[in-house]
CSV table of C-alpha atoms in Angstrom, one decimal:
chain,number,residue,atom,x,y,z
A,4,MET,CA,-26.3,0.9,1.4
A,5,GLY,CA,-28.4,-1.1,-1.1
A,6,ILE,CA,-28.0,-4.8,-2.0
A,7,SER,CA,-26.4,-4.0,-5.4
A,8,ALA,CA,-23.9,-1.7,-3.7
A,9,CYS,CA,-23.0,-4.4,-1.2
A,10,ARG,CA,-22.4,-6.8,-4.1
A,11,SER,CA,-20.2,-4.3,-5.8
A,12,LEU,CA,-18.3,-3.7,-2.6
A,13,SER,CA,-17.9,-7.4,-2.0
A,14,SER,CA,-16.5,-7.8,-5.6
A,15,TYR,CA,-14.1,-5.0,-5.1
A,16,LEU,CA,-12.9,-6.6,-1.9
A,17,ILE,CA,-12.3,-9.8,-3.8
A,18,VAL,CA,-10.2,-8.0,-6.3
A,19,SER,CA,-8.2,-6.4,-3.5
A,20,GLN,CA,-7.7,-9.8,-1.9
A,21,LEU,CA,-6.3,-11.1,-5.2
A,22,ARG,CA,-4.0,-8.2,-5.6
A,23,PHE,CA,-2.7,-7.8,-2.1
A,24,ASN,CA,-2.8,-11.4,-0.9
A,25,TYR,CA,-2.3,-14.1,-3.6
A,26,VAL,CA,-0.6,-11.9,-6.1
A,27,ALA,CA,1.5,-10.1,-3.6
A,28,ILE,CA,2.9,-13.3,-2.1
A,29,SER,CA,3.3,-14.8,-5.6
A,30,CYS,CA,0.6,-17.5,-5.2
A,31,PHE,CA,-0.4,-17.0,-8.8
A,32,GLU,CA,-2.0,-20.5,-9.3
A,33,GLN,CA,-4.4,-19.8,-6.4
A,34,ALA,CA,-5.2,-16.3,-7.8
A,35,ALA,CA,-5.9,-17.8,-11.2
A,36,SER,CA,-8.2,-20.4,-9.6
A,37,ILE,CA,-10.2,-17.7,-7.9
A,38,ILE,CA,-10.6,-15.5,-11.0
A,39,LEU,CA,-11.9,-18.6,-12.9
A,40,LYS,CA,-14.2,-19.7,-10.1
A,41,LYS,CA,-17.9,-19.7,-11.1
A,42,ILE,CA,-20.2,-17.6,-9.0
A,43,ASN,CA,-23.9,-16.8,-8.9
A,44,ILE,CA,-25.0,-13.3,-8.2
A,45,GLN,CA,-28.1,-11.5,-9.5
A,46,PHE,CA,-26.8,-10.2,-12.8
A,47,SER,CA,-23.8,-12.6,-13.3
A,48,LYS,CA,-25.4,-16.0,-12.9
A,49,ASP,CA,-22.9,-18.8,-13.4
A,50,TYR,CA,-20.2,-16.5,-14.6
A,51,HIS,CA,-16.5,-16.9,-13.8
A,52,LEU,CA,-15.5,-14.3,-11.2
A,53,GLY,CA,-13.3,-12.4,-13.7
A,54,ILE,CA,-16.2,-12.0,-16.1
A,55,ALA,CA,-18.5,-10.9,-13.3
A,56,LEU,CA,-16.0,-8.3,-12.2
A,57,TYR,CA,-15.6,-6.6,-15.5
A,58,LYS,CA,-19.5,-6.6,-15.9
A,59,LEU,CA,-19.5,-4.8,-12.5
A,60,GLY,CA,-17.1,-2.1,-13.9
A,61,PHE,CA,-13.8,-3.2,-12.4
A,62,LEU,CA,-12.1,-3.4,-15.8
A,63,GLN,CA,-8.8,-1.8,-14.9
A,64,SER,CA,-8.4,-3.8,-11.7
A,65,ILE,CA,-9.1,-7.1,-13.4
A,66,VAL,CA,-6.8,-6.3,-16.3
A,67,SER,CA,-4.0,-5.3,-13.9
A,68,VAL,CA,-4.4,-8.4,-11.7
A,69,THR,CA,-4.9,-10.9,-14.6
A,70,THR,CA,-2.0,-9.6,-16.6
A,71,ARG,CA,0.4,-10.2,-13.7
A,72,ILE,CA,-1.1,-13.7,-13.2
A,73,VAL,CA,-0.7,-14.8,-16.9
A,74,ASN,CA,2.9,-13.9,-16.7
A,75,ASN,CA,3.4,-16.2,-13.8
A,76,VAL,CA,1.3,-19.4,-14.4
A,77,ASN,CA,2.1,-22.4,-16.6
A,78,SER,CA,-1.3,-24.1,-16.7
A,79,ASP,CA,-2.7,-23.9,-20.3
A,80,TYR,CA,-6.2,-24.5,-18.8
A,81,CYS,CA,-5.9,-21.4,-16.6
A,82,LEU,CA,-4.2,-19.4,-19.3
A,83,SER,CA,-7.1,-20.1,-21.8
A,84,GLY,CA,-9.6,-18.7,-19.3
A,85,LEU,CA,-7.5,-15.8,-18.2
A,86,TYR,CA,-6.7,-14.7,-21.7
A,87,SER,CA,-10.4,-14.9,-22.6
A,88,ILE,CA,-11.2,-12.5,-19.8
A,89,LEU,CA,-8.3,-10.2,-20.9
A,90,GLY,CA,-9.5,-10.3,-24.5
A,91,VAL,CA,-13.0,-9.1,-23.6
A,92,SER,CA,-11.7,-6.5,-21.2
A,93,TYR,CA,-9.3,-5.0,-23.7
A,94,ARG,CA,-12.1,-4.9,-26.3
A,95,ILE,CA,-14.3,-3.0,-23.9
A,96,LEU,CA,-11.4,-0.6,-23.2
A,97,GLY,CA,-11.0,0.0,-26.9
A,98,ASP,CA,-7.7,-1.8,-27.4
A,99,ILE,CA,-8.9,-4.0,-30.3
A,100,ASN,CA,-5.6,-5.3,-31.5
A,101,GLN,CA,-4.6,-6.4,-28.0
A,102,ALA,CA,-8.0,-8.0,-27.5
A,103,ILE,CA,-7.4,-10.0,-30.7
A,104,GLU,CA,-4.0,-11.2,-29.5
A,105,CYS,CA,-5.5,-12.3,-26.2
A,106,HIS,CA,-8.3,-14.2,-27.8
A,107,LYS,CA,-5.9,-15.9,-30.2
A,108,ILE,CA,-3.8,-17.1,-27.2
A,109,SER,CA,-7.0,-18.3,-25.5
A,110,GLU,CA,-8.1,-20.2,-28.5
A,111,ILE,CA,-4.7,-21.9,-29.0
A,112,LYS,CA,-4.5,-22.9,-25.3
A,113,SER,CA,-8.0,-24.2,-25.2
A,114,ILE,CA,-7.5,-26.4,-28.3
A,115,LYS,CA,-4.2,-27.7,-26.9
A,116,CYS,CA,-6.0,-28.5,-23.6
A,117,LEU,CA,-8.9,-30.2,-25.3
A,118,GLN,CA,-6.5,-32.4,-27.3
A,119,ASN,CA,-4.7,-33.4,-24.1
A,120,LEU,CA,-7.9,-34.0,-22.3
A,121,ALA,CA,-9.1,-36.4,-25.0
A,122,LYS,CA,-6.0,-38.5,-24.4
A,123,SER,CA,-6.2,-38.4,-20.6
A,124,SER,CA,-7.9,-40.8,-18.3
A,125,GLU,CA,-8.2,-38.2,-15.5
A,126,GLU,CA,-11.6,-36.8,-14.4
A,127,GLU,CA,-12.2,-33.6,-16.4
A,128,ASN,CA,-14.5,-32.0,-13.6
A,129,GLY,CA,-16.2,-29.6,-16.0
A,130,LYS,CA,-13.0,-28.5,-17.7
A,131,GLN,CA,-14.1,-29.7,-21.1
A,132,ALA,CA,-17.2,-27.5,-21.1
A,133,ASN,CA,-15.1,-24.4,-20.0
A,134,LEU,CA,-12.5,-25.1,-22.7
A,135,GLU,CA,-15.1,-25.5,-25.4
A,136,PHE,CA,-16.7,-22.3,-24.4
A,137,TRP,CA,-13.4,-20.4,-24.3
A,138,LYS,CA,-12.5,-21.8,-27.8
A,139,VAL,CA,-15.7,-20.7,-29.4
A,140,ASN,CA,-15.8,-17.4,-27.4
A,141,ALA,CA,-12.4,-16.6,-28.8
A,142,ALA,CA,-13.5,-17.0,-32.4
A,143,ILE,CA,-16.7,-15.0,-31.9
A,144,ASN,CA,-14.8,-12.2,-30.2
A,145,ILE,CA,-12.1,-12.1,-32.8
A,146,GLY,CA,-14.9,-11.8,-35.4
A,147,PHE,CA,-16.5,-8.9,-33.6
A,148,CYS,CA,-13.0,-7.2,-33.2
A,149,LYS,CA,-12.5,-7.6,-37.0
A,150,ILE,CA,-15.9,-5.8,-37.5
A,151,GLU,CA,-14.8,-3.0,-35.2
A,152,LEU,CA,-11.6,-2.7,-37.2
A,153,TRP,CA,-13.8,-2.7,-40.3
A,154,GLU,CA,-12.0,-5.8,-41.7
A,155,LEU,CA,-15.3,-7.2,-42.9
A,156,ASP,CA,-14.0,-9.9,-45.2
A,157,ALA,CA,-11.9,-11.4,-42.4
A,158,ALA,CA,-14.9,-11.1,-40.0
A,159,MET,CA,-17.2,-12.7,-42.6
A,160,GLU,CA,-14.8,-15.7,-43.0
A,161,ILE,CA,-14.9,-16.2,-39.2
A,162,PHE,CA,-18.7,-16.0,-38.9
A,163,VAL,CA,-19.3,-18.3,-41.9
A,164,LYS,CA,-17.2,-21.0,-40.2
A,165,LEU,CA,-19.0,-20.5,-36.9
A,166,LYS,CA,-22.4,-20.6,-38.6
A,167,LYS,CA,-21.5,-23.9,-40.3
A,168,SER,CA,-20.7,-25.5,-36.9
A,169,ARG,CA,-23.3,-23.7,-34.9
A,170,GLU,CA,-24.9,-27.0,-33.8
A,171,GLU,CA,-21.7,-27.4,-31.6
A,172,ILE,CA,-21.9,-23.8,-30.3
A,173,GLY,CA,-24.7,-24.0,-27.9
A,174,ILE,CA,-25.3,-20.8,-25.9
A,175,ASN,CA,-23.3,-18.5,-28.2
A,176,GLY,CA,-25.6,-19.2,-31.2
A,177,CYS,CA,-27.3,-15.8,-31.1
A,178,ALA,CA,-24.0,-14.0,-31.0
A,179,ILE,CA,-23.1,-15.7,-34.3
A,180,ASP,CA,-26.4,-14.7,-35.8
A,181,VAL,CA,-25.9,-11.1,-34.7
A,182,GLY,CA,-22.5,-10.9,-36.3
A,183,PHE,CA,-23.6,-12.6,-39.4
A,184,ALA,CA,-26.6,-10.5,-39.8
A,185,PHE,CA,-24.6,-7.3,-39.4
A,186,LEU,CA,-22.1,-8.4,-42.0
A,187,ASN,CA,-24.8,-9.4,-44.5
A,188,SER,CA,-26.4,-6.0,-44.0
A,189,CYS,CA,-23.0,-4.3,-44.7
A,190,VAL,CA,-22.5,-6.1,-48.0
A,191,GLY,CA,-26.1,-5.6,-49.1
A,192,VAL,CA,-27.5,-9.0,-48.5
A,193,LYS,CA,-30.6,-7.5,-46.8
A,194,LYS,CA,-32.9,-10.4,-46.8
A,195,GLU,CA,-30.4,-12.8,-45.3
A,196,GLY,CA,-29.6,-10.2,-42.6
A,197,GLU,CA,-33.3,-9.7,-41.8
A,198,ASN,CA,-33.9,-13.5,-41.5
A,199,LEU,CA,-31.0,-13.9,-39.1
A,200,THR,CA,-32.2,-11.1,-36.8
A,201,GLN,CA,-35.4,-13.0,-36.0
A,202,PRO,CA,-35.6,-14.1,-32.3
A,203,CYS,CA,-33.4,-17.2,-31.7
A,204,SER,CA,-33.4,-19.8,-29.0
A,205,THR,CA,-30.3,-20.7,-27.0
């Protein structure tokens, strides 16, 4: 058995542990913490476990486990991350409307958490960076979902707003350029689209 196969097997065992242990005994907060835990493997460096698992192909498993968890946790921080994972998973599975709903919830929860975090004196322990990522990631993914539904005007509105604030976006900058370039090409703004597809730095 090769190294990549071992990694895949290990990831599957983690999913099984979540389902049969934490979820089965209703320890949903612990299950949420594990899914949102950052890991480092060869092709999923510094990803949250849930994201790494759907990149490994465990879409149905992660959707099943995460859906049950979101129905049983109250933490807005955890819900923001979990709905982000569900949104991407549903989009890959082709359920675009469900993906949009999940990303909207993720965005709402992340904004609420960021507002509360700004008022709090507690240590944020990396939470702010995660919440900022989930907030922006929600907007970007909703934009791409609108493109897939061919709702180009709605998608353009989203990407225009994102482009105006791209200095705050960080690592997702290229995703914004890709979406904006595609939309410009669709509406005939060829030169703008070509300029945006030039190599970008993140």
